Short mmCIF file of C-alpha atoms in Angstrom, two decimals:
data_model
loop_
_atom_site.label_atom_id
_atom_site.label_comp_id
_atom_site.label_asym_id
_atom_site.label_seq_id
_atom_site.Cartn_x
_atom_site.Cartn_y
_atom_site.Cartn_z
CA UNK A 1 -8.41 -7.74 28.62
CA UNK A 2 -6.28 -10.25 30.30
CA UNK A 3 -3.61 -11.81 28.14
CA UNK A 4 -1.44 -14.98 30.14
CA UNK A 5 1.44 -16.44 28.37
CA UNK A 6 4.24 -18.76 29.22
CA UNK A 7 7.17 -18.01 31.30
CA UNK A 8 9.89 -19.69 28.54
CA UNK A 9 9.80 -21.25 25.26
CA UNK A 10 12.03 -23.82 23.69
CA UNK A 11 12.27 -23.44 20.03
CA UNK A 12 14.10 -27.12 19.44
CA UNK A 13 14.55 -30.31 21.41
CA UNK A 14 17.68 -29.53 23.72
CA UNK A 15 17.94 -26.19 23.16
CA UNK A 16 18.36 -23.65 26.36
CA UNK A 17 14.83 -21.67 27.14
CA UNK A 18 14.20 -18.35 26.05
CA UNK A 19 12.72 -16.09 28.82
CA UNK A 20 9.48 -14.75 27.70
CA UNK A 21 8.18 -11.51 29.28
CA UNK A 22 4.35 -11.04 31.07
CA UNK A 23 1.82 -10.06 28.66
CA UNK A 24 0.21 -6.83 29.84
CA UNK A 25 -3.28 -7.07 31.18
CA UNK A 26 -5.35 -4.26 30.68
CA UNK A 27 -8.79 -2.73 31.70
CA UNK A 28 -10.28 0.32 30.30
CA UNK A 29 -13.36 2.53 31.80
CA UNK A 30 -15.04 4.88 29.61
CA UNK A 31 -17.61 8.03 30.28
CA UNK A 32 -19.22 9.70 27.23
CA UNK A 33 -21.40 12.44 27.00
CA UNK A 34 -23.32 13.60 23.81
CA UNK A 35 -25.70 16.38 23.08
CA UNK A 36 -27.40 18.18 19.94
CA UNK A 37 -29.01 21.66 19.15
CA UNK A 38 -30.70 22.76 16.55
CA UNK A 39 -31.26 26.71 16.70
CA UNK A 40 -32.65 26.93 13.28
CA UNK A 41 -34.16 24.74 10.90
CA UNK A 42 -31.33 24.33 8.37
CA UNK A 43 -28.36 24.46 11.17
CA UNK A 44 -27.59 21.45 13.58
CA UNK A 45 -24.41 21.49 16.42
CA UNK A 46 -22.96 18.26 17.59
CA UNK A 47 -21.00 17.82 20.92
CA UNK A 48 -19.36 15.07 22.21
CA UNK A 49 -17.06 14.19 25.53
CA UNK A 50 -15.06 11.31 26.25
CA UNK A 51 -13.16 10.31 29.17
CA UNK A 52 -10.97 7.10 28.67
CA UNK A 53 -8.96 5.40 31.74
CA UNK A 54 -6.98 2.74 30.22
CA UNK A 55 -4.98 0.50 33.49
CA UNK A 56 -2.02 -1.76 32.80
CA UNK A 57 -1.07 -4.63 34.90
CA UNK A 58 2.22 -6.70 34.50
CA UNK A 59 4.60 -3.85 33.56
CA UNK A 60 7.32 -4.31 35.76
CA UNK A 61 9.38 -5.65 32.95
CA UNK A 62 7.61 -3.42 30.37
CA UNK A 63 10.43 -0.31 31.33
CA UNK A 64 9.06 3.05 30.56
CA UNK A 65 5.18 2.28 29.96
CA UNK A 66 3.23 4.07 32.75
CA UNK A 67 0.68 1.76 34.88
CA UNK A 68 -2.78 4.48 33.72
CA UNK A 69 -3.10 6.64 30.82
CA UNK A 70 -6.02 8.74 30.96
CA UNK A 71 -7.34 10.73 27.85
CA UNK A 72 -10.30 13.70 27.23
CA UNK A 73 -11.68 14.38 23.90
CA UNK A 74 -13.84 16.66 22.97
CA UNK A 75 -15.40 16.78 19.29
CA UNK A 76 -17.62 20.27 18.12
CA UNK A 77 -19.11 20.04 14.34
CA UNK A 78 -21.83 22.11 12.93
CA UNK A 79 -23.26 21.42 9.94
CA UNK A 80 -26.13 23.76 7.48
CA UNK A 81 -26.98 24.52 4.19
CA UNK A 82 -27.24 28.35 3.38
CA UNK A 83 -29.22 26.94 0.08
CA UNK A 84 -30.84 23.52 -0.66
CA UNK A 85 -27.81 23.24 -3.31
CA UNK A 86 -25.05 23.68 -0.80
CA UNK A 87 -24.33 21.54 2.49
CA UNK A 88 -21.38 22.61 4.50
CA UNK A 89 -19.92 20.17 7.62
CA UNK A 90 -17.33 22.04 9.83
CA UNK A 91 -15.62 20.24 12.88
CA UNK A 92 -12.56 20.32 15.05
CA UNK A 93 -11.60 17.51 17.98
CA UNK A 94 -9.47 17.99 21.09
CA UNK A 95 -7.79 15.30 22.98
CA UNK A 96 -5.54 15.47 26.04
CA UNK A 97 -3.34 12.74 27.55
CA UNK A 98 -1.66 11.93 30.68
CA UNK A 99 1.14 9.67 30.67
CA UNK A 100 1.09 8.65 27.20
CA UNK A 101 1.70 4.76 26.59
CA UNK A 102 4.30 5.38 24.45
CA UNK A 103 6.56 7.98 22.20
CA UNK A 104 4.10 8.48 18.99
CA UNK A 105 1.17 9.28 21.48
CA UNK A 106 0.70 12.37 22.02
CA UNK A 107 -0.03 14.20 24.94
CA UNK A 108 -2.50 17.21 22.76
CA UNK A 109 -3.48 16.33 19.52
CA UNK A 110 -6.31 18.76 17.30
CA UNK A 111 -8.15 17.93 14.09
CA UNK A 112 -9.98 20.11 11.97
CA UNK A 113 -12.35 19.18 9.36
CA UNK A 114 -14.55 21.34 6.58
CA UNK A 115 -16.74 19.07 3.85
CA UNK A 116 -18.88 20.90 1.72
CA UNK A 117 -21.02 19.13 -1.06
CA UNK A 118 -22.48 21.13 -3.80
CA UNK A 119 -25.52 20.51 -6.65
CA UNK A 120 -25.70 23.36 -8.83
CA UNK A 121 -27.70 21.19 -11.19
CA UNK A 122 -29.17 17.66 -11.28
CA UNK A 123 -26.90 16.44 -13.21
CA UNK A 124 -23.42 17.54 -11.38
CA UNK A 125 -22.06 16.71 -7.85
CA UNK A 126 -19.05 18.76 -6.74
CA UNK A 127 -17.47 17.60 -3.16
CA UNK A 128 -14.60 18.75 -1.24
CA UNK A 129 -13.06 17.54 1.95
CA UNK A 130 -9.99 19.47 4.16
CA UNK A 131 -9.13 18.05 7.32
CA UNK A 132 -5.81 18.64 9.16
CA UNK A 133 -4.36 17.37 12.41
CA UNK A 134 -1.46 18.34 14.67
CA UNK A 135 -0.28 16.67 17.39
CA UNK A 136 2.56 17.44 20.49
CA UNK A 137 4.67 15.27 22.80
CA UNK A 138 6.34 17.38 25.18
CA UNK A 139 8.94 14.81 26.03
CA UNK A 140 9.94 11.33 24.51
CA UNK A 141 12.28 8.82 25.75
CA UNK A 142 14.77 5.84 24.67
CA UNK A 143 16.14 3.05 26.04
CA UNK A 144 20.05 2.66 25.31
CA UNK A 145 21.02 -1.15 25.64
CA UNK A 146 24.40 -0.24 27.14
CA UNK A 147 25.32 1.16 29.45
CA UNK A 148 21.14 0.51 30.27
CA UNK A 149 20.04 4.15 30.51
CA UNK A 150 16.67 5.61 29.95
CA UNK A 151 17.53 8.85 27.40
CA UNK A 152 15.08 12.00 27.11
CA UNK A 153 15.35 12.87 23.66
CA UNK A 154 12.80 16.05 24.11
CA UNK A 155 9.56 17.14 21.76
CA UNK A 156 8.02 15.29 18.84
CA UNK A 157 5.62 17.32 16.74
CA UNK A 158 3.31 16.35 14.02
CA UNK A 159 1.33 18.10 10.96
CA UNK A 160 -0.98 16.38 8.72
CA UNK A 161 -3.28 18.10 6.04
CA UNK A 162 -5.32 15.63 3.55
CA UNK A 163 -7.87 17.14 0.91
CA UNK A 164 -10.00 15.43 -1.50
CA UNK A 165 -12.46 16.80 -4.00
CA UNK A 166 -14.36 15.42 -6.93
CA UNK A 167 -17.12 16.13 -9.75
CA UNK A 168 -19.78 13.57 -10.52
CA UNK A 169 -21.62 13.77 -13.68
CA UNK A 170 -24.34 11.77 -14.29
CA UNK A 171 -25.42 11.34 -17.67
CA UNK A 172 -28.61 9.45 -17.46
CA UNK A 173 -30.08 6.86 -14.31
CA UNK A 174 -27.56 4.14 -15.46
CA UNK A 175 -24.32 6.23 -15.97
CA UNK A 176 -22.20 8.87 -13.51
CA UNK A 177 -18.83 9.91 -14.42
CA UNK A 178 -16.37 10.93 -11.68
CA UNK A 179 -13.06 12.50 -11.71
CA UNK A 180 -11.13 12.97 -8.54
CA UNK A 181 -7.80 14.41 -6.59
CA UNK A 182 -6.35 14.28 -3.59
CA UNK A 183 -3.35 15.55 -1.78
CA UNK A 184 -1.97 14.41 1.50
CA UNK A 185 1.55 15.53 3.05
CA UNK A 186 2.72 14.62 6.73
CA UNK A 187 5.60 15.91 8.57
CA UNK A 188 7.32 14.98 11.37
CA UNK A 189 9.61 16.71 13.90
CA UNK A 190 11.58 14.90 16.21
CA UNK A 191 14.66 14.08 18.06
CA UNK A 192 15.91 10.72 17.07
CA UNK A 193 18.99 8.92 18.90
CA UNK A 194 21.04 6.90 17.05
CA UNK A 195 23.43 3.73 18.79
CA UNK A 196 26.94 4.30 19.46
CA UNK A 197 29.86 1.63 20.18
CA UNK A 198 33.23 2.81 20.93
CA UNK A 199 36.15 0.84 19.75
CA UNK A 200 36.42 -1.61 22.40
CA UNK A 201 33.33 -3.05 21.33
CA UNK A 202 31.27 -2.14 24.45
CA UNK A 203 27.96 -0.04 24.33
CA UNK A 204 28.16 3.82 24.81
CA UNK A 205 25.46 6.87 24.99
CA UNK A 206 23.96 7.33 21.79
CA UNK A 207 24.31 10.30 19.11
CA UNK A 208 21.06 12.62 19.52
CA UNK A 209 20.47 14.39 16.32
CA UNK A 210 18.13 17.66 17.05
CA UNK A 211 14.82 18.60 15.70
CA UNK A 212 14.87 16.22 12.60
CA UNK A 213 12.12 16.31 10.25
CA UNK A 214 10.64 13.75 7.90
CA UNK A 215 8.49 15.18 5.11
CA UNK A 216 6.05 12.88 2.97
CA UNK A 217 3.15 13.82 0.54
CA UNK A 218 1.36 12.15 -2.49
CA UNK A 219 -1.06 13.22 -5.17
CA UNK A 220 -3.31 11.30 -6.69
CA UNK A 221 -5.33 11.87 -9.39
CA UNK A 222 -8.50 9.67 -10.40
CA UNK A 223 -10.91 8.42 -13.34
CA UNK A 224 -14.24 6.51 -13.05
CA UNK A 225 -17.61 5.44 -15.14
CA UNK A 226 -19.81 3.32 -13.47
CA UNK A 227 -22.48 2.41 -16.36
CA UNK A 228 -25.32 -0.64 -16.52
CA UNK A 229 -25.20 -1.01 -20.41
CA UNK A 230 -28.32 -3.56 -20.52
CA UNK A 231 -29.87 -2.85 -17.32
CA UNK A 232 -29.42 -6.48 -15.74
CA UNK A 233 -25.32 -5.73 -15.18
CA UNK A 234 -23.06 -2.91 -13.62
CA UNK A 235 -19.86 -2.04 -14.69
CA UNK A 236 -17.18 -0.16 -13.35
CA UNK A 237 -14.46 0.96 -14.93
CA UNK A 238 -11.41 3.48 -13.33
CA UNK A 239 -8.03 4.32 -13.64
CA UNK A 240 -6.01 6.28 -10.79
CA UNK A 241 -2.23 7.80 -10.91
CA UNK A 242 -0.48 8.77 -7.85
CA UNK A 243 2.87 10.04 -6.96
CA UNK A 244 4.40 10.06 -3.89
CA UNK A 245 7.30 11.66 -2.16
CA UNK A 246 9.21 11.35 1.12
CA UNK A 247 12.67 12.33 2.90
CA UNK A 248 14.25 13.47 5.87
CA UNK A 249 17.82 15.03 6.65
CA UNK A 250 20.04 13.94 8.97
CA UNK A 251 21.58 16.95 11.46
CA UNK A 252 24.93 15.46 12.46
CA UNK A 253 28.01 14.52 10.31
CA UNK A 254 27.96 10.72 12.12
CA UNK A 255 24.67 10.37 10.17
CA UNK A 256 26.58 11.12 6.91
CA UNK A 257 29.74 8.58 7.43
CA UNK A 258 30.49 6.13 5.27
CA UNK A 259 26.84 6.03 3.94
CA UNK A 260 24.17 8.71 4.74
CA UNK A 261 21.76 7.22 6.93
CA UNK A 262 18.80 9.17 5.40
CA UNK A 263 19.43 8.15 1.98
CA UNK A 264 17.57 4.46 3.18
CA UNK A 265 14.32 6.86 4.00
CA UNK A 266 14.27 8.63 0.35
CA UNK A 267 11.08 7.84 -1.40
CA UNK A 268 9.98 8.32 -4.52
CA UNK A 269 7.37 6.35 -6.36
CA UNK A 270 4.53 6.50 -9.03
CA UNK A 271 1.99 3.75 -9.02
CA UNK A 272 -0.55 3.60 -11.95
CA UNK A 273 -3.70 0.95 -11.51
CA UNK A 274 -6.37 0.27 -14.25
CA UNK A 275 -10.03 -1.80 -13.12
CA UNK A 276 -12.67 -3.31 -14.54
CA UNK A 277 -15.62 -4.50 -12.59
CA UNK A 278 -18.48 -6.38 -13.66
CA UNK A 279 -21.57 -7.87 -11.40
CA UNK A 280 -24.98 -9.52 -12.49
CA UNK A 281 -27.30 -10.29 -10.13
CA UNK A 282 -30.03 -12.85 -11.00
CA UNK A 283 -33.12 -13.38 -9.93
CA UNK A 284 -32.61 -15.46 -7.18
CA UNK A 285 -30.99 -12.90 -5.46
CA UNK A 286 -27.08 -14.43 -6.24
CA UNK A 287 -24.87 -11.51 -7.46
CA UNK A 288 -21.80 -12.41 -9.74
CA UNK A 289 -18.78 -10.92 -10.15
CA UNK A 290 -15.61 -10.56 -12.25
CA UNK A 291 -12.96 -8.04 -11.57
CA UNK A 292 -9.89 -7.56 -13.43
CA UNK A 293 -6.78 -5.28 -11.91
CA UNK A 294 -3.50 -4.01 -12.91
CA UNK A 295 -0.81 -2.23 -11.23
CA UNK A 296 1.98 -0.84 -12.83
CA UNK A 297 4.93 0.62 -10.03
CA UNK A 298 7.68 2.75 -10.66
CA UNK A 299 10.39 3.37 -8.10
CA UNK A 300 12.00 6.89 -9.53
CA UNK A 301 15.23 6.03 -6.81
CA UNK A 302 15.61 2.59 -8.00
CA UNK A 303 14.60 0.28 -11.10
CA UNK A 304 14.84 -2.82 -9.38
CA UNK A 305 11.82 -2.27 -7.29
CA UNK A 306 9.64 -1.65 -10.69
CA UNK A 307 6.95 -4.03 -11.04
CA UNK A 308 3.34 -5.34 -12.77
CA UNK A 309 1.17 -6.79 -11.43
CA UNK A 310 -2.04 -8.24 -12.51
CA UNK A 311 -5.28 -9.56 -10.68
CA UNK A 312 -8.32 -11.06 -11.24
CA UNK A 313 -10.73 -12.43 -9.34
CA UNK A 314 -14.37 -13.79 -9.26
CA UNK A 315 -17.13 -12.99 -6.61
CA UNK A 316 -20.32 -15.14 -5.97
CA UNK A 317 -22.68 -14.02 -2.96
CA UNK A 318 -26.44 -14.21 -2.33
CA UNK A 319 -28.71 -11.70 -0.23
CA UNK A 320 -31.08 -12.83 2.24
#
């Protein structure tokens, strides 16, 4: 990928150019390597390798990003059913990286994943999903403006765990019920610098606050019918509530004066949405739609934000 871009820009008649830095050029080469096994009729193994080298050219203004990065990933699932009514999906991924591009890549990151889908009967579905990831960065760095210094501000570590499940009923050929939850929370450890200027006005080191963590999760909770009343039209009706949650705590009393700086980063929301969808498709293969929305948003940390919002929209398409 080759990206060329002008060495100044004006933006009015008469006024003095703005330097503009060298897009980055880029070229990546990639090896993969896939294989399956089957040792017994109801078990299958997947494998996979990957080995990216992405190569940067025009960096010499771009402080800090390294000219290669070069990543491995390796990916192991199995998946079998110890019944016909049970199918079960395990997985986990492995990725290594040298000389990261920049601070939120990681240099080892793992994900884990178990699915599992269940029919105890022909008229109920159950499904759950668990995956969690993790990822380390031995050593992240900042750029202070002035004096212009290059600060190491150590690890960053993150955790992520999402699960979903859900039970589908289905009532007859032209009716399923589903109700649904999920849970995702993320957290993430860091060092974070934060500018300083002394009282002559002038630039100084920054304030490094240690092994901070940010903490957000949500739960949402979920309603759906999906009926054809007349056979000729689908509709699609659903309702979903979620709540969400997220903070993080400043280490160092600078952080705290005149106005805590992590009382910007509180969150605390609930957002409620209602839908109705309805599609006929005719006989010559045109499908129309109508689907009506509404979003109701409450901000638990302040009113202001609160807000409703409503939507609708109509679809025409044709297959071929």
């Amino acid at each position: 990928m080759e990206i060329d871009n002008p060495d100044y820009v004006r933006r009015f008649v008469g006024d003095a150019d703005n330097i503009v830095r060298q897009s980055i050029s880029a070229k990546n080469d990639l090896f993969s390597l896939a294989a399956r096994y089957r040792p017994l009729q109801k078990i299958t193994i997947l494998a996979d390798y990957e080995f990216v080298h992405h190569e940067r050219e025009n960096i010499a203004e771009w402080r800090l990003l390294p000219e290669s990065t070069k990543s491995n990933t390796l990916k192991l699932s199995a998946s079998f059913r110890p019944v016909n009514t049970l199918k079960i999906k395990v997985g986990t991924d492995y990725r290594f990286v040298n000389d990261p591009g920049s601070n939120i890549e990681p240099d080892y990151s793992n994900k884990t994943q178990f699915t599992t889908t269940y029919l105890p009967t022909t008229w109920l579905t159950a499904f759950l999903d668990y995956r969690r990831a993790k990822t380390v960065r031995d050593n992240t760095a900042f750029l202070n403006s002035e004096p212009d210094i290059t600060v190491n501000s150590g690890r960053r570590e993150t955790k992520n765990d999402k699960f979903f499940s859900s039970l589908s009923f289905l009532f007859s050929p032209e009716s399923i019920l589903t109700a649904s939850f999920a849970h995702f929370r993320g957290e993430v450890e860091q060092n974070l610098a934060y500018g300083k200027w002394n009282s002559a006005g002038t630039g100084d080191m920054p304030y490094l606050d240690q092994e901070v963590i940010y903490v957000d999760r949500a739960d949402s909770y979920a309603l759906s019918l999906n009926f054809s009343p007349w056979g000729w039209m689908d509709v699609l009706t659903s309702v979903s509530y979620t709540e969400s949650d997220g903070e993080f705590q400043a280490g160092i009393s600078t952080a705290q004066t005149p106005v805590p700086l992590d009382s910007f980063s509180t969150l605390q929301v609930a957002e409620t949405v209602y839908a109705v969808e309805i599609s006929k498709t005719f006989p010559s293969k045109f499908v129309v739609g109508l689907r009506f929305l509404s979003i109701l948003f409450d901000d638990k940390n302040d009113d202001t934000q609160d807000s409703r919002i409503y939507i609708s929209t109509c679809t025409l398409k044709r297959h071929f």
